[in-house]
mmCIF file of C-alpha atoms in Angstrom:
data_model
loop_
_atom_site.group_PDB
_atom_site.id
_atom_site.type_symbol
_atom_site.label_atom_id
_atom_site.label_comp_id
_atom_site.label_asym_id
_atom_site.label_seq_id
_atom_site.Cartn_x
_atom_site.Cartn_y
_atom_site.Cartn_z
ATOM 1 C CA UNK A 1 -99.453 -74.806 22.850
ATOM 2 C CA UNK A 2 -97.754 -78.114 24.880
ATOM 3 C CA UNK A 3 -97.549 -75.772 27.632
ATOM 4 C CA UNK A 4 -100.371 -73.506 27.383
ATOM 5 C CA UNK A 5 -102.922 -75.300 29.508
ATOM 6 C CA UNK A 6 -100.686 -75.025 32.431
ATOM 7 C CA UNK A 7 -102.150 -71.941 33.038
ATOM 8 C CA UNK A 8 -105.338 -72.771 34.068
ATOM 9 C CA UNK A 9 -103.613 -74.126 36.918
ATOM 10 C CA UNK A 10 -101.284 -71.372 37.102
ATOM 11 C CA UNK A 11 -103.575 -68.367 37.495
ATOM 12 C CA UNK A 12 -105.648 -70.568 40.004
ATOM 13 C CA UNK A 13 -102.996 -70.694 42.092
ATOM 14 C CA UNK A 14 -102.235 -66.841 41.337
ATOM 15 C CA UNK A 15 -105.843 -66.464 42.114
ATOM 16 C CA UNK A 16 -105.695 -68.108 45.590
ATOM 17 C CA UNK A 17 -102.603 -66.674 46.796
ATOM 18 C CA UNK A 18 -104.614 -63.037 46.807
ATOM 19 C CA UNK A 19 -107.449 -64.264 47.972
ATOM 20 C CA UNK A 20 -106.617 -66.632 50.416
ATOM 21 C CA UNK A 21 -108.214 -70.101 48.944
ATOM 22 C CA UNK A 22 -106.234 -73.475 48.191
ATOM 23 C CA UNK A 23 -105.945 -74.037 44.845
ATOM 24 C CA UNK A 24 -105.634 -77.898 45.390
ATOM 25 C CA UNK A 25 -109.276 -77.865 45.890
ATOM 26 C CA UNK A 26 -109.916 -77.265 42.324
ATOM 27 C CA UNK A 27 -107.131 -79.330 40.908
ATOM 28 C CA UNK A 28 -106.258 -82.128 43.154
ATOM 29 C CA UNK A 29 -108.362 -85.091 44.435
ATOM 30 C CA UNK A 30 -108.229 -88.328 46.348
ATOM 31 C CA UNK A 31 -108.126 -91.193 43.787
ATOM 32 C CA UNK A 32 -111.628 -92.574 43.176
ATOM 33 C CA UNK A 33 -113.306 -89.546 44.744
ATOM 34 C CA UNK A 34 -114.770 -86.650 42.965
ATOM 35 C CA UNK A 35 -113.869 -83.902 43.368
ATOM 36 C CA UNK A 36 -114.785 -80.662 41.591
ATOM 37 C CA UNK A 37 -115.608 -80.734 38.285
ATOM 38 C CA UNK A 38 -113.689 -79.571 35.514
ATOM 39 C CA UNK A 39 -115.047 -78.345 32.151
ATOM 40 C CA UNK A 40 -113.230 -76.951 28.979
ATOM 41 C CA UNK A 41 -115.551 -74.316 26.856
ATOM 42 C CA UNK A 42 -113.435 -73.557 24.057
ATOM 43 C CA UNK A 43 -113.670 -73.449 20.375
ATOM 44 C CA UNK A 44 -113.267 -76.171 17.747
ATOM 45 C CA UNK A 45 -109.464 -75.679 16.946
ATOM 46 C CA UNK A 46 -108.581 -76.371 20.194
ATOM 47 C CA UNK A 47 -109.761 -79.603 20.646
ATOM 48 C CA UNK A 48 -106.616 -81.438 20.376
ATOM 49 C CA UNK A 49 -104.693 -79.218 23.360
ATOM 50 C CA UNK A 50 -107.530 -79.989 25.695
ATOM 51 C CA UNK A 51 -108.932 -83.525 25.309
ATOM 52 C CA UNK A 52 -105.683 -85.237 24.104
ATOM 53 C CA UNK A 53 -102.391 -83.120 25.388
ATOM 54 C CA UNK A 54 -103.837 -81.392 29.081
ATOM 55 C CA UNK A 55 -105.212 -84.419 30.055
ATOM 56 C CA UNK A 56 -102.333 -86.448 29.423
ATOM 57 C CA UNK A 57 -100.061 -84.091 30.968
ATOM 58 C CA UNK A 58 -102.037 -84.305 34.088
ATOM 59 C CA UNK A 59 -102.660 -88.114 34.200
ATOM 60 C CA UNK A 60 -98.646 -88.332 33.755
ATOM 61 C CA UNK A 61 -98.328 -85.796 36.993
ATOM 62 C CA UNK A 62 -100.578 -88.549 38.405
ATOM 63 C CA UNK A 63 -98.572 -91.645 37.771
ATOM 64 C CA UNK A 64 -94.922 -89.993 38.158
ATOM 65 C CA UNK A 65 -94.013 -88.097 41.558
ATOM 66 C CA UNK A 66 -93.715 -84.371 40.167
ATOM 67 C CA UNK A 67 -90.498 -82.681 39.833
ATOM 68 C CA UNK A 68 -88.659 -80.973 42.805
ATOM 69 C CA UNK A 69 -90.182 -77.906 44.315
ATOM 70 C CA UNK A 70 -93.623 -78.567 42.614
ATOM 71 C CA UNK A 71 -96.689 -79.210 44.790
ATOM 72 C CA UNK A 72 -98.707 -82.037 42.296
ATOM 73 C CA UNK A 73 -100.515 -85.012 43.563
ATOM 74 C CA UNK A 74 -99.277 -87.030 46.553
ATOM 75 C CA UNK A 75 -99.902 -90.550 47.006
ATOM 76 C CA UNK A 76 -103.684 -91.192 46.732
ATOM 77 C CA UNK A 77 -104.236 -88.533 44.791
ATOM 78 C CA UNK A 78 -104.218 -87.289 41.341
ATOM 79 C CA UNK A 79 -105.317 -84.444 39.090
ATOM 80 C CA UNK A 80 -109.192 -83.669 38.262
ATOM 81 C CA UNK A 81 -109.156 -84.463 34.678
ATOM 82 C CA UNK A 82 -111.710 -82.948 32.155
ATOM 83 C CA UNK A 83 -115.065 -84.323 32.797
ATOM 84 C CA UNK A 84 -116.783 -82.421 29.204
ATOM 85 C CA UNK A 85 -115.490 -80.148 26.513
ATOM 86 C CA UNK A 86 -118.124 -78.721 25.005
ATOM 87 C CA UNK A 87 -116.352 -77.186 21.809
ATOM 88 C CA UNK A 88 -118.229 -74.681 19.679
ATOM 89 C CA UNK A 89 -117.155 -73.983 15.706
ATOM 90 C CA UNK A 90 -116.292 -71.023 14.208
ATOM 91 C CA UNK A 91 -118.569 -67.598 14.474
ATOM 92 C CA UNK A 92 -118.325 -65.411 11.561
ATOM 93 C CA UNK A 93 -119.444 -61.936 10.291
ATOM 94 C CA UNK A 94 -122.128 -61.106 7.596
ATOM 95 C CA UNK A 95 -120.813 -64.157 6.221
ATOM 96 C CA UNK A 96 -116.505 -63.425 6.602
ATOM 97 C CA UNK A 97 -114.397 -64.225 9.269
ATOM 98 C CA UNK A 98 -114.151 -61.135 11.789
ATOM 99 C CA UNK A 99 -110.891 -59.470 10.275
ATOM 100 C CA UNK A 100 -110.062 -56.307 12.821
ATOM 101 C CA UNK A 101 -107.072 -55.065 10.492
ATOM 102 C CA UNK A 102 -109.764 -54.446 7.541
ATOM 103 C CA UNK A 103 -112.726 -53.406 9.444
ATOM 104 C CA UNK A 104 -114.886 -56.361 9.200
ATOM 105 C CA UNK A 105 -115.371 -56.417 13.088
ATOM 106 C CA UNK A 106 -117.458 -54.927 16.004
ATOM 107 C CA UNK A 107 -116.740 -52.763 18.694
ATOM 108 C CA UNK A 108 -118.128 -54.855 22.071
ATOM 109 C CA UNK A 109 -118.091 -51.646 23.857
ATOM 110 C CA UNK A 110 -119.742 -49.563 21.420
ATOM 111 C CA UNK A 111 -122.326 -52.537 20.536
ATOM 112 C CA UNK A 112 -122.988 -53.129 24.304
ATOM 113 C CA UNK A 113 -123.466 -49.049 25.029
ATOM 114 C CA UNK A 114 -126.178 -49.319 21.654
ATOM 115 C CA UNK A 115 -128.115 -52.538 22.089
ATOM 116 C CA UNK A 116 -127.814 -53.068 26.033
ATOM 117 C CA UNK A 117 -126.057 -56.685 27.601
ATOM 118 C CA UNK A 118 -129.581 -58.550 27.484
ATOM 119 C CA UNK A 119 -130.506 -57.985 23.596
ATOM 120 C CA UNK A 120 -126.665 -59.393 23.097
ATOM 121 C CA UNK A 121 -126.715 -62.066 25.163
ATOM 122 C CA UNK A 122 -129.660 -63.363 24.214
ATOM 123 C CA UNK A 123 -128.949 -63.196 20.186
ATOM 124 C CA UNK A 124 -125.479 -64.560 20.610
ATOM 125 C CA UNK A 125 -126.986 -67.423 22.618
ATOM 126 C CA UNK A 126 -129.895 -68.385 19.876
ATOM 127 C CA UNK A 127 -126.821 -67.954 16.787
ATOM 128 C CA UNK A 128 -124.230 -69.904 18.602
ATOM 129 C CA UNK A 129 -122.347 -72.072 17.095
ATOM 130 C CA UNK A 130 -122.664 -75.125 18.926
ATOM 131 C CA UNK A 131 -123.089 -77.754 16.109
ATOM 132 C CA UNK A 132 -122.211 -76.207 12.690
ATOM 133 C CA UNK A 133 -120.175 -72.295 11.926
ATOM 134 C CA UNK A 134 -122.921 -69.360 11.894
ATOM 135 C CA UNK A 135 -122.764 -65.989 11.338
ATOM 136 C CA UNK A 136 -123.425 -63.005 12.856
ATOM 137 C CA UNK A 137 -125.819 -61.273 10.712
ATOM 138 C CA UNK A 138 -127.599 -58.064 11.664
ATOM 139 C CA UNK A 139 -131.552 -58.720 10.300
ATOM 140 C CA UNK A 140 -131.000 -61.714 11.943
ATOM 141 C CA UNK A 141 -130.051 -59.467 15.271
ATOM 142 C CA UNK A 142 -132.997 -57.674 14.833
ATOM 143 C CA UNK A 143 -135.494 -60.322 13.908
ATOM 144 C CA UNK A 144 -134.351 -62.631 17.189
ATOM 145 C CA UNK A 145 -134.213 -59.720 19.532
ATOM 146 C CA UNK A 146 -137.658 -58.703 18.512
ATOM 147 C CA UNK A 147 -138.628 -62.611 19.082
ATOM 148 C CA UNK A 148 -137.584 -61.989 22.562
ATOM 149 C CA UNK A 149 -139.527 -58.676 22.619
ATOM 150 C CA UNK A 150 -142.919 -60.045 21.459
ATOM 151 C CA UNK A 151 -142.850 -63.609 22.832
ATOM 152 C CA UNK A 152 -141.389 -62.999 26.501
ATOM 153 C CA UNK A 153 -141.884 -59.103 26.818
ATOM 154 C CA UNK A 154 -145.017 -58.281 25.531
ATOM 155 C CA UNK A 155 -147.122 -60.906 26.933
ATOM 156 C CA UNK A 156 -145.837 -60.505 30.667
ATOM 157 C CA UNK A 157 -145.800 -56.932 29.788
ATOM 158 C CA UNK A 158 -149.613 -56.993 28.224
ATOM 159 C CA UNK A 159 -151.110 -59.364 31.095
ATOM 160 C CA UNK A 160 -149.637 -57.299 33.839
ATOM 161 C CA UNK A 161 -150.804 -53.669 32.550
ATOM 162 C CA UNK A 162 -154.044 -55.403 32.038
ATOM 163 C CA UNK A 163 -154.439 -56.648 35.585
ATOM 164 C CA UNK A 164 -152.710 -53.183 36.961
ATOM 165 C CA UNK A 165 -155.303 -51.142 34.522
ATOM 166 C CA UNK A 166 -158.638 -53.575 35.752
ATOM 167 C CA UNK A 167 -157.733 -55.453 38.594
ATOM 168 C CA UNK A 168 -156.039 -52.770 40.831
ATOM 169 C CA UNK A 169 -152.553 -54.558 40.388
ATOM 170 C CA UNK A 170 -152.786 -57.519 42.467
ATOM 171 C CA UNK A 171 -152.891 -61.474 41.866
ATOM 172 C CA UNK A 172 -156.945 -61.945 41.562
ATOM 173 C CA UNK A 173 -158.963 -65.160 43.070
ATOM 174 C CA UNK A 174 -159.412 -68.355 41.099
ATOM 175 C CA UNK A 175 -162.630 -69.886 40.799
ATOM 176 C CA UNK A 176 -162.693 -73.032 39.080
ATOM 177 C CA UNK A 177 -160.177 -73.045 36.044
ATOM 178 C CA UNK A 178 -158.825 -76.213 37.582
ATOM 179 C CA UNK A 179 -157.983 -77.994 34.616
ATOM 180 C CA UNK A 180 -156.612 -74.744 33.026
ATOM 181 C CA UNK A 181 -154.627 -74.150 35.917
ATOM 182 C CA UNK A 182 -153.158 -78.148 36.126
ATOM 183 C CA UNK A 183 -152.376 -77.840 32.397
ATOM 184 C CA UNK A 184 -150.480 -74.780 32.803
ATOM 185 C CA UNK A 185 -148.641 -76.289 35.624
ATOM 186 C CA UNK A 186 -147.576 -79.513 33.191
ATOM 187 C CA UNK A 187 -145.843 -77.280 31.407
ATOM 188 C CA UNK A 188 -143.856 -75.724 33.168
ATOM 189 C CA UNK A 189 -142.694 -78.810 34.313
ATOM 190 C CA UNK A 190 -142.143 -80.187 31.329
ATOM 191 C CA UNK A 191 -140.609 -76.573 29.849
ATOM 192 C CA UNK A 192 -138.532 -76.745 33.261
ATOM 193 C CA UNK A 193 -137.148 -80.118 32.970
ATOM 194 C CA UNK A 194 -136.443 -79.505 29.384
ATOM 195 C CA UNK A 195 -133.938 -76.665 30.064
ATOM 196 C CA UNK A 196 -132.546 -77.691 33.063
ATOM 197 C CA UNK A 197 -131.990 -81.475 30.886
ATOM 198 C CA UNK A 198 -129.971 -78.615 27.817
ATOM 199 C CA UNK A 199 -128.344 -76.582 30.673
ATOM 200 C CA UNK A 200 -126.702 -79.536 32.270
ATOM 201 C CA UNK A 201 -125.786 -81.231 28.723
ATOM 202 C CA UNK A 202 -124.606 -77.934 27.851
ATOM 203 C CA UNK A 203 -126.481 -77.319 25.106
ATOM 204 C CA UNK A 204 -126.934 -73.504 25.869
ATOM 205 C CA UNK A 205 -129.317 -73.004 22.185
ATOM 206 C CA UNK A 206 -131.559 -75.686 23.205
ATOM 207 C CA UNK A 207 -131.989 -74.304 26.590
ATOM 208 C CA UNK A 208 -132.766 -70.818 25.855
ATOM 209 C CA UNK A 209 -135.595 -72.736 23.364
ATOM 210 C CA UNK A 210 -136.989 -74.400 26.261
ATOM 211 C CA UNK A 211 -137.458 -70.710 27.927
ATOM 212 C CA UNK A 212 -139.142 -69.255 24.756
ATOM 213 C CA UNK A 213 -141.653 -72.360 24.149
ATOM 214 C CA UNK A 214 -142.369 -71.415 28.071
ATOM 215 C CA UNK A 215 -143.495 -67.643 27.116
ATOM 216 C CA UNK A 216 -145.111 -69.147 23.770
ATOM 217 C CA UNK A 217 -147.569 -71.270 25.747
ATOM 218 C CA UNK A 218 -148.264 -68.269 27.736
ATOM 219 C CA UNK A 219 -148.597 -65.927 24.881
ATOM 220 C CA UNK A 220 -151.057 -68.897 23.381
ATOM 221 C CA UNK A 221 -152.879 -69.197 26.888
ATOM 222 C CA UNK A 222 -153.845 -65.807 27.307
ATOM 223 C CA UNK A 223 -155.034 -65.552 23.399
ATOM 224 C CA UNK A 224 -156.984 -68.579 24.038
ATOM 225 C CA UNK A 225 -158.715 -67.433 27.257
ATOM 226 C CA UNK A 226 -159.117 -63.407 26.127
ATOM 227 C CA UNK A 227 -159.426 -61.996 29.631
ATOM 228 C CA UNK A 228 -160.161 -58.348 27.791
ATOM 229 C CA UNK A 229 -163.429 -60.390 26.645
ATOM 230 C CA UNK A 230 -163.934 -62.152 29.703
ATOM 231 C CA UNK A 231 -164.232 -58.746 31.361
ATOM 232 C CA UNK A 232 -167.131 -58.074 29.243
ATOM 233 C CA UNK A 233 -169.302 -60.481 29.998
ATOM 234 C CA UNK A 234 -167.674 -62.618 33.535
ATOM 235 C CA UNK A 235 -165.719 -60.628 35.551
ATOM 236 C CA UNK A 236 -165.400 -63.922 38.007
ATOM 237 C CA UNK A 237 -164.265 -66.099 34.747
ATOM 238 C CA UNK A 238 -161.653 -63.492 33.690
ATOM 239 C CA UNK A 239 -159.932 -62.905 37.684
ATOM 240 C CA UNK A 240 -159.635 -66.655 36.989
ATOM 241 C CA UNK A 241 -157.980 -67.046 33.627
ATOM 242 C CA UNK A 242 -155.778 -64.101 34.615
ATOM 243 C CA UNK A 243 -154.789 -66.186 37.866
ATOM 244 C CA UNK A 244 -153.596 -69.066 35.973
ATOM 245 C CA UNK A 245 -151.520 -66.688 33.403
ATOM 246 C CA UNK A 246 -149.797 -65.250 36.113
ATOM 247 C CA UNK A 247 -148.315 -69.058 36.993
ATOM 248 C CA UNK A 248 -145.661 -68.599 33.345
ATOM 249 C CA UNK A 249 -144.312 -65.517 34.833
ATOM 250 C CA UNK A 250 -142.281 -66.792 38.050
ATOM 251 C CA UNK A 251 -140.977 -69.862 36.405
ATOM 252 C CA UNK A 252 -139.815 -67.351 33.159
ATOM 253 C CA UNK A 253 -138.615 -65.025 35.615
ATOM 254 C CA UNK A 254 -136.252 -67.696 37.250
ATOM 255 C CA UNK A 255 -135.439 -69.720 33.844
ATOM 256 C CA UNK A 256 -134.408 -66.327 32.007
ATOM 257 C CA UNK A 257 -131.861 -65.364 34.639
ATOM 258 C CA UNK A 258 -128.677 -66.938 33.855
ATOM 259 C CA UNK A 259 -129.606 -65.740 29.988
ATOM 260 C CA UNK A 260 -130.713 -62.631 30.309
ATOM 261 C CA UNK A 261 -130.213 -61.155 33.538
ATOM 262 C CA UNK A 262 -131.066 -57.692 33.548
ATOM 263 C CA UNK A 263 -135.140 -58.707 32.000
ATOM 264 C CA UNK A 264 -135.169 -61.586 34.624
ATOM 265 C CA UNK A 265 -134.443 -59.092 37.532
ATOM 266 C CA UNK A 266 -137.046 -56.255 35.865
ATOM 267 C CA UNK A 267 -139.667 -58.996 35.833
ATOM 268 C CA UNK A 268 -139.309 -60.192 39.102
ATOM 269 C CA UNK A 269 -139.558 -56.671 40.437
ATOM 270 C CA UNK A 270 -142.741 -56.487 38.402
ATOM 271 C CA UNK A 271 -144.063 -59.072 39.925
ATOM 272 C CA UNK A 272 -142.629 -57.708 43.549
ATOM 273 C CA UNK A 273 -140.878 -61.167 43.807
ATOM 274 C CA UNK A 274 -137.336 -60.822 46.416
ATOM 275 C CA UNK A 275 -134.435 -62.049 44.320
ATOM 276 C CA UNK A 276 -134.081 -65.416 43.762
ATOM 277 C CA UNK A 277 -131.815 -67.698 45.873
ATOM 278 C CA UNK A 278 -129.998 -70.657 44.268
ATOM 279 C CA UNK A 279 -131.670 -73.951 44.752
ATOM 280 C CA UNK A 280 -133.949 -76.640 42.580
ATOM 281 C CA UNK A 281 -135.814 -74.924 40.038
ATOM 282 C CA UNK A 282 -138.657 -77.226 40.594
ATOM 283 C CA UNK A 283 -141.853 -77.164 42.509
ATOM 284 C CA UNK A 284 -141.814 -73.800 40.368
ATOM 285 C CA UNK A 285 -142.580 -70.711 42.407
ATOM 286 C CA UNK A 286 -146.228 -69.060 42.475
ATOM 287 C CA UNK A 287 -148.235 -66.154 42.614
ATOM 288 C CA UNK A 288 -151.336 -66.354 45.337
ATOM 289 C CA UNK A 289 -154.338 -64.425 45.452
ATOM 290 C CA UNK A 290 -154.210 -60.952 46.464
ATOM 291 C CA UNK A 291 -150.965 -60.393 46.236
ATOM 292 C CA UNK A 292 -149.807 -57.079 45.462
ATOM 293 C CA UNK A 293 -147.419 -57.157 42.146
ATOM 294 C CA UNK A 294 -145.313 -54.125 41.127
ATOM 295 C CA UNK A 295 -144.980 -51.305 38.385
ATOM 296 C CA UNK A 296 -144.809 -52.884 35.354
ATOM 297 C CA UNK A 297 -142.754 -51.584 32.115
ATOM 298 C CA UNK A 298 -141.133 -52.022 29.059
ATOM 299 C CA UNK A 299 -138.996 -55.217 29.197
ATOM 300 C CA UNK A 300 -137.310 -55.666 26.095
ATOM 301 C CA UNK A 301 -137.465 -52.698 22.997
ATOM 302 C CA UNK A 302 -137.915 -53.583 19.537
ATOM 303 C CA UNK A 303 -134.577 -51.915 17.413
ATOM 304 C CA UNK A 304 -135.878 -50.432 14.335
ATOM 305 C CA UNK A 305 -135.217 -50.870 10.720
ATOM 306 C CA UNK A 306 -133.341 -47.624 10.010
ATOM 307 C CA UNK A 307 -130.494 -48.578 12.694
ATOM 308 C CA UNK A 308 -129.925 -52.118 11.487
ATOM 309 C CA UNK A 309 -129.696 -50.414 7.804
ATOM 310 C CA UNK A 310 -127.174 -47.370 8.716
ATOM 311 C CA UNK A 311 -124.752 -50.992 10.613
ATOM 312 C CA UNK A 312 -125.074 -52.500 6.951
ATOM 313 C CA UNK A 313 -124.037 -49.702 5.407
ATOM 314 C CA UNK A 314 -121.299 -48.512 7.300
ATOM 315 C CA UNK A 315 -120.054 -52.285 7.430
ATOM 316 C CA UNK A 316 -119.930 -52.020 3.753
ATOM 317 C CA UNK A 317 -118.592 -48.581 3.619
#
């Protein structure tokens, strides 16, 4: 394990000799400048190799002139050095450690052709094990995914039906609603800032928390406000609450898409929004009056009970 690390700088060099980069710029800075930054994701029982030994085979490269015929540091310069290491503990299975030579293990290809990358991604994210070991355990697959179904899908999938069904499928006028509308705008900042705070801490659970209180105050917002009551009585009154819903669904659309890719893009096609560029996640995007939003669909499908049963039992078979 001494000599382990040195592949990371290894295959970056590897790397930029087919594709015609300089691996230095990863690797090699001027003393007291930046550089790039370096982080270590790695599990618990490697701690040792990459906070203790890497870095103090590197800061040695720094202070020594590297052997002949190796391209290190030269003067004024030294090694980027780990700037975090976020290490997770250990994830297990059903309550054992994954054991492929006895069966106690998944297939990822199988699992990923059955449940779809999304519905993975975004149960391995809310089980991690960032602070204590946890398990993968297959109710608990279910009951997560089918958190994501009913607290992000359904209501972007249940206020854009509506408005395609009653309001000809485009972004109707606000009148008034001006408090509604500033409230809903706090929080998204404050849902914003919260996960962009965990993302940059790297504190991935907490994060993807931040994106589900976001669709929970929407879910909450449209109960509150009933639009399919408002229609009833004040069709002016219910273009305007559904106006202000719409503002969760760009910000949700942009937070969800480094966690669940595939439901971010569907939504933003729903809401005919062109792929989003990189930049500041705040002043959130919005969604004006009249304009014309897409087809929407199914985002995320609930697994039933009978298919998380027949996993248990061949598990235990």
């Amino acid at each position: 394990w001494f000599d382990a690390p040195i592949g990371y700088i290894s295959s970056t060099i590897e790397w930029c000799r087919e594709h015609g980069g300089d691996w230095r710029r990863f690797w090699i800075r001027k003393q007291g400048e930046e550089g790039s930054r370096l982080i270590h994701f790695i599990g618990k029982d490697n701690i040792s190799f990459h906070c203790i030994v890497f870095p103090a085979m590197l800061a040695w490269q720094t202070l020594d002139a590297p052997p002949a015929g190796l391209t290190g540091p030269g003067a004024g310069e030294e090694y980027v050095l780990p700037e975090n290491v976020p290490a997770n503990e250990f994830f297990n299975y059903e309550g054992r450690k994954f054991n492929k030579s006895e069966g106690w293990t998944i297939d990822v290809h199988e699992f990923l052709q059955k449940y779809g990358p999304d519905r993975t991604r975004f149960y391995l994210l809310s089980a991690m094990p960032e602070t204590a070991d946890s398990d993968f355990l297959w109710r608990e697959f279910k009951a997560r995914t089918d958190y994501l179904a009913n607290a992000f899908g359904n209501f972007a999938v249940r206020l854009l039906k509506f408005i395609d069904k009653h309001v000809l499928g485009q972004v109707p006028p606000r009148v008034g609603y001006d408090d509604e509308l500033r409230r809903v705008a706090e929080t998204v900042v404050e849902q914003t800032n919260l996960f962009i705070e965990n993302i940059e801490a790297f504190k991935f659970r907490r994060a993807l928390e931040a994106l589900m209180g976001l669709a929970e105050a929407g879910n909450l917002y449209l109960d509150d406000t009933a639009p399919w009551k408002l229609r009833k009585t004040d069709l002016e009154a219910c273009g305007s609450a559904l106006h202000v819903a719409l503002q969760f669904l760009p910000p949700l659309s942009v937070m969800a898409a480094p966690f669940i890719p595939g439901v971010a893009a569907r939504l933003r096609e729903m809401l005919n929004l062109p792929e989003r560029e990189p930049g500041p996640l705040l002043p959130a995007e919005t969604l004006r009056a009249g304009h014309k939003l897409g087809t929407p669909e199914v985002l995320c499908e609930k697994i039933e009970d009978e298919v998380i049963e027949a996993e248990l039992s061949a598990l235990k078979g």
